[in-house]
């Protein structure tokens, strides 16, 4: 059973796109040419805030611009879902936050932490550390509840194709991206949600992501009060058109959307 202390939470969608973002470089697809700002999507990430704390989930290649666009001047740490570049490639841009904090706490599975240490050797290797590189404080997580200051966080193990990755539950909110399947035991952690944030990449089936039909089936099974779809590709279609066909309690997230949750 998951117990939590209730806080007023604020969630900002820093990015809601897939690994290529929208518009895709060189693409003439109609969604990539859309003038609706809701169809312009940076790589997927959220900022979660409560009291005087602020944490980011994933820092992809758009991280620097996302921080500037959302006027984020301070964070307390970064949680990673998995090691893919669209979720981690902005690690070097933690520099200004590292200069503020001394080192930035980061949270990830051991496999992910090892992967980051290999790819960003000049950050993690004390012997060869580049003098201007950010400093990080490593926190290896498993599948057990942990604390971010005074907030309880429950990892949710999910399957991104064959890759075991994590989502996170904060109070009665869950953030899951790059899901393809979830084991029954982990679904137990997703009961009684007020808000579920989950991926829905396109209409056509995908080998490692939920398509829209699969996402809606899972939402119907979990029965959250509200759901916001993220990690969206241009193949899902125009925001204005897709939102018309969704169930009344399901919404498409978009970049810079802010949720204030009591």
XYZ file of C-alpha atoms in Angstrom:
262
model
C 0.000 0.000 0.000
C 1.276 3.452 -0.946
C 0.758 6.181 1.644
C 1.604 9.805 1.061
C 1.541 13.220 2.624
C -0.594 15.532 0.550
C 1.014 18.555 -1.083
C -0.143 21.103 -3.606
C 1.762 20.127 -6.730
C 2.452 22.043 -9.911
C 3.367 20.191 -13.087
C 4.732 21.953 -16.159
C 5.018 20.008 -19.409
C 8.448 21.021 -20.663
C 8.157 18.785 -23.720
C 5.563 16.366 -25.073
C 7.187 15.054 -28.248
C 8.969 11.896 -29.288
C 12.677 11.437 -29.959
C 12.591 13.631 -33.074
C 10.278 16.303 -31.679
C 7.754 18.186 -33.811
C 8.424 19.572 -36.351
C 10.747 16.834 -37.557
C 13.810 18.142 -39.366
C 13.190 18.244 -43.117
C 9.619 16.937 -42.873
C 6.770 18.340 -44.971
C 4.140 16.383 -43.020
C 1.115 18.650 -42.403
C 1.461 18.428 -38.602
C 5.106 19.502 -38.881
C 3.923 22.554 -40.833
C 1.122 23.393 -38.385
C 0.917 26.937 -37.028
C -0.895 25.741 -33.880
C 1.657 26.078 -31.071
C 0.200 22.945 -29.461
C 1.556 20.943 -32.411
C 5.121 22.066 -31.740
C 6.635 19.571 -29.326
C 10.071 19.411 -27.729
C 11.431 16.145 -26.357
C 9.420 14.757 -23.464
C 9.984 16.041 -19.927
C 8.102 17.557 -17.000
C 8.896 19.871 -14.116
C 7.236 19.049 -10.807
C 7.117 21.672 -8.043
C 5.808 21.812 -4.470
C 6.556 24.138 -1.573
C 10.085 25.414 -2.393
C 11.199 22.317 -4.313
C 11.529 21.725 -8.048
C 12.553 18.518 -9.839
C 12.753 17.624 -13.516
C 11.937 14.200 -14.926
C 14.383 13.545 -17.780
C 16.653 16.103 -19.402
C 16.817 15.503 -23.121
C 18.540 17.464 -25.891
C 16.068 20.360 -25.531
C 16.723 20.791 -21.794
C 18.538 24.127 -21.974
C 15.835 25.767 -24.061
C 13.089 24.203 -21.931
C 14.580 25.765 -18.803
C 14.807 29.166 -20.485
C 11.334 28.970 -21.994
C 9.732 28.048 -18.670
C 11.868 30.592 -16.787
C 13.230 27.917 -14.460
C 16.015 29.469 -12.404
C 16.609 26.682 -9.904
C 16.009 22.944 -9.539
C 16.714 20.472 -6.746
C 17.452 17.473 -8.939
C 16.656 15.286 -11.946
C 14.899 11.920 -12.119
C 15.557 9.689 -15.116
C 13.138 7.182 -16.609
C 15.770 5.479 -18.781
C 18.976 6.021 -20.709
C 17.800 6.851 -24.250
C 19.217 10.069 -25.681
C 15.890 11.895 -25.943
C 15.661 11.571 -22.141
C 19.291 12.144 -21.127
C 21.281 14.060 -23.763
C 20.903 17.396 -21.951
C 22.872 16.253 -18.920
C 25.732 18.660 -19.633
C 23.290 21.574 -19.466
C 22.957 20.997 -15.728
C 26.031 23.247 -15.449
C 24.315 26.417 -14.159
C 22.337 24.411 -11.602
C 25.526 22.623 -10.558
C 27.234 25.964 -10.038
C 24.319 26.969 -7.780
C 24.109 23.745 -5.777
C 27.676 22.464 -5.878
C 26.329 19.225 -7.337
C 22.939 18.280 -8.767
C 21.226 15.203 -7.290
C 20.249 12.748 -10.024
C 18.120 9.618 -9.578
C 18.220 6.575 -11.854
C 18.395 2.802 -11.972
C 21.937 1.393 -11.705
C 21.944 0.373 -15.378
C 21.015 3.909 -16.362
C 23.566 5.480 -14.029
C 26.291 3.236 -15.469
C 25.253 4.209 -18.981
C 25.420 7.922 -18.134
C 28.827 7.463 -16.504
C 30.122 5.844 -19.698
C 28.671 8.428 -22.076
C 29.501 11.425 -19.881
C 32.839 10.200 -18.540
C 34.133 13.767 -18.250
C 31.352 14.463 -15.701
C 31.421 11.234 -13.679
C 35.114 10.321 -13.682
C 36.783 12.281 -10.892
C 40.263 11.560 -12.250
C 39.477 12.893 -15.727
C 36.752 15.369 -14.815
C 36.682 18.451 -17.014
C 36.967 21.538 -14.776
C 33.882 23.260 -16.191
C 31.683 20.156 -16.278
C 28.659 19.917 -14.009
C 28.912 17.896 -10.826
C 26.218 15.357 -10.031
C 25.268 13.524 -6.860
C 24.355 9.964 -7.816
C 21.296 8.335 -6.231
C 20.679 4.813 -7.481
C 17.034 3.782 -7.200
C 15.382 0.396 -7.400
C 11.705 -0.455 -7.340
C 11.174 0.787 -3.788
C 9.623 4.013 -2.544
C 12.054 6.841 -1.779
C 11.937 10.456 -0.642
C 12.586 13.683 -2.479
C 12.934 15.964 0.522
C 9.473 15.605 2.113
C 7.697 14.065 -0.894
C 7.303 10.289 -1.259
C 8.065 8.915 -4.714
C 7.026 5.451 -5.832
C 8.852 4.018 -8.873
C 6.709 2.085 -11.335
C 8.540 -0.539 -13.382
C 7.327 -0.532 -16.969
C 8.354 -2.225 -20.179
C 9.652 -0.090 -23.057
C 9.645 -2.987 -25.465
C 12.243 -5.318 -23.912
C 13.851 -2.551 -21.861
C 12.880 -2.242 -18.181
C 12.413 1.439 -17.380
C 10.674 3.400 -14.630
C 7.804 5.808 -14.236
C 7.029 7.666 -11.041
C 4.059 8.187 -8.768
C 3.855 11.356 -6.659
C 0.835 11.432 -4.351
C -2.143 10.629 -6.604
C -0.319 11.518 -9.841
C 1.636 9.107 -12.023
C 4.033 9.965 -14.845
C 4.702 7.133 -17.306
C 6.424 7.605 -20.621
C 7.748 5.183 -23.251
C 5.376 2.481 -21.998
C 4.547 -0.553 -24.090
C 3.345 -2.903 -21.348
C 3.039 -2.912 -17.562
C 3.115 -6.067 -15.458
C 0.075 -6.781 -13.275
C 2.028 -6.305 -10.037
C 3.081 -2.800 -11.100
C -0.456 -1.878 -12.133
C -1.400 -2.315 -8.472
C 0.689 0.818 -7.785
C -1.474 2.791 -10.199
C -4.795 2.486 -8.398
C -6.809 5.504 -7.229
C -5.025 8.062 -9.382
C -6.388 11.538 -9.835
C -4.062 12.185 -12.765
C -2.236 9.795 -15.075
C 0.276 11.107 -17.608
C 1.092 8.470 -20.226
C 2.466 8.117 -23.746
C 0.433 7.636 -26.919
C 2.739 7.863 -29.898
C 0.430 7.412 -32.927
C -2.479 5.371 -34.327
C -0.388 2.610 -35.914
C 1.048 -0.014 -33.524
C 4.644 0.525 -32.388
C 7.111 -2.093 -31.156
C 8.021 -0.263 -27.931
C 5.395 2.436 -27.332
C 1.663 2.457 -26.725
C -0.367 3.589 -29.678
C -3.556 5.547 -29.036
C -5.833 2.485 -28.901
C -3.541 0.698 -26.445
C -3.210 3.808 -24.295
C -6.982 4.241 -24.109
C -7.413 0.557 -23.208
C -4.919 0.920 -20.374
C -6.588 4.116 -19.175
C -9.924 2.328 -19.139
C -8.365 -0.454 -17.062
C -6.658 1.843 -14.533
C -9.563 4.296 -14.264
C -7.733 7.495 -13.296
C -9.937 10.551 -12.867
C -8.064 12.403 -15.615
C -5.383 11.436 -18.114
C -2.968 13.526 -20.161
C -1.307 11.994 -23.219
C 2.335 12.772 -23.962
C 5.319 11.490 -26.011
C 3.343 12.240 -29.150
C 4.570 11.996 -32.731
C 3.335 13.943 -35.739
C 1.686 10.733 -36.943
C -0.961 11.063 -34.231
C -2.323 14.097 -36.076
C -3.283 17.653 -35.265
C -3.894 18.477 -31.613
C -7.152 20.277 -32.410
C -8.539 17.267 -34.276
C -7.417 14.483 -31.948
C -8.771 16.145 -28.807
C -12.270 15.985 -30.331
C -12.266 12.179 -30.489
C -10.941 11.462 -26.991
C -13.065 10.416 -24.003
C -14.165 13.336 -21.845
C -11.605 12.636 -19.121
C -8.637 12.212 -21.506
C -6.650 15.184 -22.791
C -3.642 15.767 -25.012
C -0.824 17.458 -23.167
C 1.129 20.164 -24.962
C 4.338 22.035 -24.318
C 4.048 24.674 -21.573
C 0.772 23.246 -20.236
C 0.651 23.773 -16.462
C -1.409 21.672 -14.033
C -2.069 22.994 -10.518
C -3.036 20.030 -8.354
C -4.392 20.362 -4.813
